[in-house]
XYZ file of C-alpha atoms in Angstrom:
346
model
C 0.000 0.000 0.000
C 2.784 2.590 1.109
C 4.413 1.945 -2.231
C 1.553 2.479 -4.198
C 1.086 5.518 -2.513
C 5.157 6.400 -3.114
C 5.070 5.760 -6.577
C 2.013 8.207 -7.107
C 3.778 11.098 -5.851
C 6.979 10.176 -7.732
C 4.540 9.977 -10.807
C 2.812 13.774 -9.738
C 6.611 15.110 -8.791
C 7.855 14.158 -12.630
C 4.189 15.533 -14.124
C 5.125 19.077 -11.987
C 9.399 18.997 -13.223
C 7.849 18.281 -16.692
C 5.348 21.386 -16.572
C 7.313 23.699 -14.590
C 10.826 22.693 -15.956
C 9.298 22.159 -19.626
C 8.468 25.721 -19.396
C 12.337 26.742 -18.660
C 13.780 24.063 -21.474
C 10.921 25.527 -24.343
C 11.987 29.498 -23.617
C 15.926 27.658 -24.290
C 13.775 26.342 -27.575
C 12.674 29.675 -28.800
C 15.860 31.348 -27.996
C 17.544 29.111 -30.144
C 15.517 29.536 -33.429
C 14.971 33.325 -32.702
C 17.263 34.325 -35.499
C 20.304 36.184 -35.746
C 21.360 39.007 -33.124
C 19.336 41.752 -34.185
C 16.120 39.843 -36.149
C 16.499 37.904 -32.594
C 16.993 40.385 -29.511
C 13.144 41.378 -29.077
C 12.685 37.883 -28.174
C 15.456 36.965 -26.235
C 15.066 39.925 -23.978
C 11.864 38.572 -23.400
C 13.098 35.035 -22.526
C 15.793 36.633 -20.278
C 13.660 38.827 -18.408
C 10.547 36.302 -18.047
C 12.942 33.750 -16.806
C 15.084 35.374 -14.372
C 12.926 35.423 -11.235
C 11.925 31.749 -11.759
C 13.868 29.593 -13.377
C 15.984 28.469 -10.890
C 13.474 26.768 -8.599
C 12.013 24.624 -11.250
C 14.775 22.407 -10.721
C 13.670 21.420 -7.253
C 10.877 18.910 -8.713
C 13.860 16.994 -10.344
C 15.743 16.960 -6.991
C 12.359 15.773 -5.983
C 12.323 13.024 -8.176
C 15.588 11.967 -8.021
C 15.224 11.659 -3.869
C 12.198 9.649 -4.238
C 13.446 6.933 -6.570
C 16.863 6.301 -5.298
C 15.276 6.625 -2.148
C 11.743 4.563 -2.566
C 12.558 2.833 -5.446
C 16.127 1.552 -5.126
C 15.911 -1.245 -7.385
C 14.537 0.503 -10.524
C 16.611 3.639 -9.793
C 19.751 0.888 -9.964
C 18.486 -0.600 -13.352
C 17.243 2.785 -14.942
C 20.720 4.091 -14.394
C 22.461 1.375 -15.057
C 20.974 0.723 -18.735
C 20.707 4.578 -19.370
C 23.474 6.019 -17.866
C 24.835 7.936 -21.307
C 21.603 9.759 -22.253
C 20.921 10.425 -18.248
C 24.556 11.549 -18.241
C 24.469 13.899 -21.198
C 20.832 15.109 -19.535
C 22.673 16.179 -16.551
C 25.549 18.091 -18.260
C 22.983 19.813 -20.306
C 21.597 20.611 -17.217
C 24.353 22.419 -15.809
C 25.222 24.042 -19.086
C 22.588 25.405 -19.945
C 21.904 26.960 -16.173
C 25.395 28.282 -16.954
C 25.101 29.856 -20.207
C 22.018 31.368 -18.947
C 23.980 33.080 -15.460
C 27.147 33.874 -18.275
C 25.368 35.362 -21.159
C 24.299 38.435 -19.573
C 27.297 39.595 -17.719
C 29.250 38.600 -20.385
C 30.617 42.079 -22.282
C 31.974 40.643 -25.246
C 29.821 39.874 -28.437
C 31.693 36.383 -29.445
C 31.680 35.383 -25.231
C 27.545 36.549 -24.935
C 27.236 34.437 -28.682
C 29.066 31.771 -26.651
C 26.785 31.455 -23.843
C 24.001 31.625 -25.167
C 24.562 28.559 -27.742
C 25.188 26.714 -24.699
C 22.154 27.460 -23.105
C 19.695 27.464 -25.886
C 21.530 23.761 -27.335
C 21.014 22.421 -23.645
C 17.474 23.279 -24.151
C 17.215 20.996 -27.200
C 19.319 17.913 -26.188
C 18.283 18.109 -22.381
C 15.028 17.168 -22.952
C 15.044 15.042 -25.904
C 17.798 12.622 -24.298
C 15.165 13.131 -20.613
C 12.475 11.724 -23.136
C 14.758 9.045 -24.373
C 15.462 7.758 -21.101
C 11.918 7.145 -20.173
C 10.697 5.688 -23.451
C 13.143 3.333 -22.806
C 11.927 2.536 -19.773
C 8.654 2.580 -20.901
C 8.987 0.350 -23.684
C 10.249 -2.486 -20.951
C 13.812 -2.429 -22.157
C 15.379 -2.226 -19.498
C 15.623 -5.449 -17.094
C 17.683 -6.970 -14.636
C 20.092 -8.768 -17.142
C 20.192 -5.331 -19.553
C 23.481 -3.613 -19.581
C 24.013 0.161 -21.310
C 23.544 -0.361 -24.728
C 22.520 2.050 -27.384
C 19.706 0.049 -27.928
C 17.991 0.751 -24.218
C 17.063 4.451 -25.709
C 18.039 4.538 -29.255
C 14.549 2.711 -30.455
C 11.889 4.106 -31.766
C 9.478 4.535 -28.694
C 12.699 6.147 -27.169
C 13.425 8.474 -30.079
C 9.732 9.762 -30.161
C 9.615 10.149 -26.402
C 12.585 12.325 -27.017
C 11.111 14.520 -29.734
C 7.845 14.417 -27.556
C 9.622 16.291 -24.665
C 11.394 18.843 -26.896
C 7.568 19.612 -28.510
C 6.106 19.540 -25.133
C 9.048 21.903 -24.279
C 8.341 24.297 -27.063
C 4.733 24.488 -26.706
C 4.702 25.099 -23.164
C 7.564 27.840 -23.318
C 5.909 29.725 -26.251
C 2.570 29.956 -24.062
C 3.912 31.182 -20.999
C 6.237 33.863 -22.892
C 3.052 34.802 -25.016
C 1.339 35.418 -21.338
C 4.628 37.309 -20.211
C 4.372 39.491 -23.188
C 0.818 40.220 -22.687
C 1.955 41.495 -19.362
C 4.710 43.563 -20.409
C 2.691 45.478 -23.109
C 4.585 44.179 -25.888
C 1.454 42.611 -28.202
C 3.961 42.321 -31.458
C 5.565 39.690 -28.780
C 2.294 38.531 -27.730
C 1.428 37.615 -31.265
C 4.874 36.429 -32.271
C 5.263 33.375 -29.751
C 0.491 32.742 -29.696
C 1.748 31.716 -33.706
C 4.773 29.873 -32.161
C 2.540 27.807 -29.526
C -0.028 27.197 -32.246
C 2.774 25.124 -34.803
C 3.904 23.728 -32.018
C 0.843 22.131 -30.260
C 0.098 20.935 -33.999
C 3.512 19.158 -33.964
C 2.694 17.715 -30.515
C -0.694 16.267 -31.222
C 0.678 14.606 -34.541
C 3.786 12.934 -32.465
C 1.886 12.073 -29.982
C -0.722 9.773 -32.928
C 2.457 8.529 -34.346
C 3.711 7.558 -30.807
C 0.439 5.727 -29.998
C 0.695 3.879 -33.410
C 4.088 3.333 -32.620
C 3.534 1.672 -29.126
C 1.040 -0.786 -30.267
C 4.079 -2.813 -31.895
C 7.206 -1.108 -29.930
C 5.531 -1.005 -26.325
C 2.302 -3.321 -26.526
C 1.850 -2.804 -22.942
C 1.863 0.843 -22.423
C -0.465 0.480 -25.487
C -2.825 -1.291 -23.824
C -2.750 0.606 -21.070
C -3.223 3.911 -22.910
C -6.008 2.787 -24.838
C -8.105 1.480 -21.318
C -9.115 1.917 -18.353
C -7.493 4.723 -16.447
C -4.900 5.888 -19.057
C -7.157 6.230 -21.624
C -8.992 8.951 -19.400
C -6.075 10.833 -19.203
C -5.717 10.400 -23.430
C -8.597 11.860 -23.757
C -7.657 14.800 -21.493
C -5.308 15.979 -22.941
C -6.667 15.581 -25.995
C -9.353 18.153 -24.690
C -6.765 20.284 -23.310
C -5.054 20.841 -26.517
C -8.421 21.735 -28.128
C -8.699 24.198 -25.450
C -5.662 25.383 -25.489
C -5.694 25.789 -29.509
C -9.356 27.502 -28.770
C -7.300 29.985 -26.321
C -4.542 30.640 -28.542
C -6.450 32.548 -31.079
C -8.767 34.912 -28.909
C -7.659 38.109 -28.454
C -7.106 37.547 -24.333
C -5.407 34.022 -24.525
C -6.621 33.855 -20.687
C -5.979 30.423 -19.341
C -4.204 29.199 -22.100
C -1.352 28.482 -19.552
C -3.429 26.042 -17.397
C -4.813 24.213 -20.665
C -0.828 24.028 -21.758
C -0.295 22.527 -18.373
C -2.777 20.728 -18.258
C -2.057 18.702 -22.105
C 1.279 18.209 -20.626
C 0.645 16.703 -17.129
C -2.554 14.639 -18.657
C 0.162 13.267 -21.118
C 2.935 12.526 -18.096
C -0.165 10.770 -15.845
C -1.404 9.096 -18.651
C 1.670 6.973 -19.471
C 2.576 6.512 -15.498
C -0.949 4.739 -15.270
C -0.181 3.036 -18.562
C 2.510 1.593 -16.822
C 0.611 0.108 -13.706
C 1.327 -1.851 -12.271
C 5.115 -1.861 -13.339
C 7.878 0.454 -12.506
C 9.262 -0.828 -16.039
C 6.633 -2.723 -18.133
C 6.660 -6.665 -17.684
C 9.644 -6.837 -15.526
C 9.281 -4.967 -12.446
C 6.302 -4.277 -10.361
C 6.243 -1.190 -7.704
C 6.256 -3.545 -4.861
C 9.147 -5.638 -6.154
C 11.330 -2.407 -6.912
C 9.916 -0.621 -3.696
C 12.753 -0.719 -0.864
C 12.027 -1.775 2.957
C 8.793 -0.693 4.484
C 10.476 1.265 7.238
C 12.076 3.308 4.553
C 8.600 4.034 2.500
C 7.093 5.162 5.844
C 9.932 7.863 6.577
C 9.704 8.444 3.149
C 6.011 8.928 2.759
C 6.959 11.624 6.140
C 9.691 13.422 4.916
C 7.737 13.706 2.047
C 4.684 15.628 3.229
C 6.560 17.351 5.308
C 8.405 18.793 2.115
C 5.225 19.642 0.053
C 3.904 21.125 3.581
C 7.241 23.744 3.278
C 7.769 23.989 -0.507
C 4.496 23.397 -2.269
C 2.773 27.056 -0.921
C 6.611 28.810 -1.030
C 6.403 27.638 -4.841
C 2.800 28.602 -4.988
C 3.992 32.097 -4.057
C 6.843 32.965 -5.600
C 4.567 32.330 -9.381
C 2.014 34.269 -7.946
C 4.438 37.037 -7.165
C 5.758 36.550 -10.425
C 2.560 36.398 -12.814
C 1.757 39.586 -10.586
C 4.907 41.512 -11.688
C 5.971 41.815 -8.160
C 9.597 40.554 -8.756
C 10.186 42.561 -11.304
C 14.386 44.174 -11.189
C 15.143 47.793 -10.704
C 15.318 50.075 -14.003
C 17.250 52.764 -13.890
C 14.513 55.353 -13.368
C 13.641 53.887 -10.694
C 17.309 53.962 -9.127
C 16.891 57.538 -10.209
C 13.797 58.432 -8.438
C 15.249 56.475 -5.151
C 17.946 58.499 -5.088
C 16.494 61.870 -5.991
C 14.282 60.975 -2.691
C 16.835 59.987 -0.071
C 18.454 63.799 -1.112
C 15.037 65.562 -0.140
């Protein structure tokens, strides 16, 4: 029971790290096909600024993740990495690369160094993700086993490879909404209209993956096939299905209100339905959540530590978007350093 209960909250912590941190890797996207320096500034400035207060802090959902498998899950966090240690590995130095081309760029006060950074960052935002998605269609499509050993074949497949593109589409769609919104709320509707068309191509490209992923799994991944056509998973199919509807729907009206919960919510219907495809496997056919769960003692502190986390970080989260969305953590110009100072002299 307690590692039912274990796995459903690893399964909610990767749906929030692939909304929240999808959001950070699809700006990364857009930065990268924004065009030269000067057809592409308007844009970037945009990602930069819409990113700063943020961006950071979507990384503690993968910590989140990571804690509860090695943790909860020590036997599938020992085969996952062991099979898929080169794409996991190459996720992770993305990771840090891109965080650092994204602190560098800025600062940075010469053209070919600022060029320099931010190819690393907006490159990490293309191969972090797709090699993320690779990993867990491997996983998904039940290669990986006890007796499997790290082979090119454990993500290079094709459920693996369309995972991966998945992710970076996901990425991009959910990026281009929420820097549509930002724009919106920086007055800047040439911006607004720029990344709406953006979000539109991709959640096209996403819905058409995601039919040639569910053809694909009915030969490639039978049982997440199943499991995505019935029962639970198939609820969460159709969804996100709705969601992108909506979402399209939101896209085009002049407010685009809500079109970041519908974005959200095609994403995190798409994450929940393949974690109850999976059920009830960690890795389909080969290992159940009990059999990869580790000693009951450890679930129970676990399941503590645990809510005592979400207790602490779920409403400081909470906050710091609303704060955000609200413009309230918005940097000092230099009128307003101006106007400070003119006051402290009278």
């Amino acid at each position: 029971m307690i590692a039912g209960v274990i796995a459903v909250v690893l399964l909610l912590a990767v749906a929030a790290y692939a909304c929240a941190g999808g959001t950070d890797y699809g700006a990364g996207f857009w930065d990268l096909v924004a065009g030269g320096a000067e057809r592409g500034e308007r844009p970037r400035r945009l990602i930069d600024h819409a990113m700063a207060p943020v961006w950071e802090v979507n990384n503690v959902w993968l910590i989140f993740v990571l804690v509860i498998m090695w943790t909860g899950f020590p036997v599938f966090f020992q085969r996952a990495f062991t099979a898929m240690w080169l794409p996991l590995a190459l996720a992770a130095v993305g990771i840090v690369l891109r965080g650092a081309g994204f602190a560098l760029r800025k600062p940075a006060r010469r053209p070919a160094r600022r060029r320099l950074y931010g190819a690393m960052f907006a490159l990490s935002s293309l191969l972090t993700p797709f090699f993320l998605g690779a990993a867990v269609g491997g996983v998904a499509s039940g290669r990986v086993t006890a007796a499997t050993t790290a082979s090119a074949d454990a993500w290079a497949n094709p459920t693996s490879i369309l995972f991966g593109l998945l992710a970076i589409a996901t990425t991009a769609l959910l990026g281009a909404v929420f820097l549509a919104a930002d724009a919106r709320r920086f007055a800047a509707p040439e911006l607004d209209g720029y990344f709406r068309r953006r979000a539109l191509a991709a959640l096209v490209v996403v819905a058409i993956l995601a039919v040639v992923t569910l053809f694909v799994t009915h030969g490639d991944a039978p049982h997440i096939w199943h499991g995505l056509t019935h029962g639970v998973g198939l609820v969460f199919v159709v969804v996100s299905a709705l969601a992108t509807l909506a979402t399209a729907w939101l896209l085009i009206r002049p407010s685009g209100a809500w079109s970041r919960v519908t974005a959200a919510g095609v994403v995190a219907s798409a994450v929940l339905g393949w974690g109850t495809a999976q059920r009830p496997y960690l890795i389909p056919t080969s290992l159940t959540v009990a059999e990869g769960a580790g000693a009951p003692t450890t679930l129970r502190w676990l399941g503590l530590v645990t809510l005592v986390a979400l207790v602490l970080i779920v409403p400081a989260v909470a906050l710091l978007y609303w704060l955000d969305t609200r413009g309230e953590l918005e940097g000092l110009t230099d009128a307003d350093l101006r106007r400070q100072g003119a006051g402290d002299e009278g």
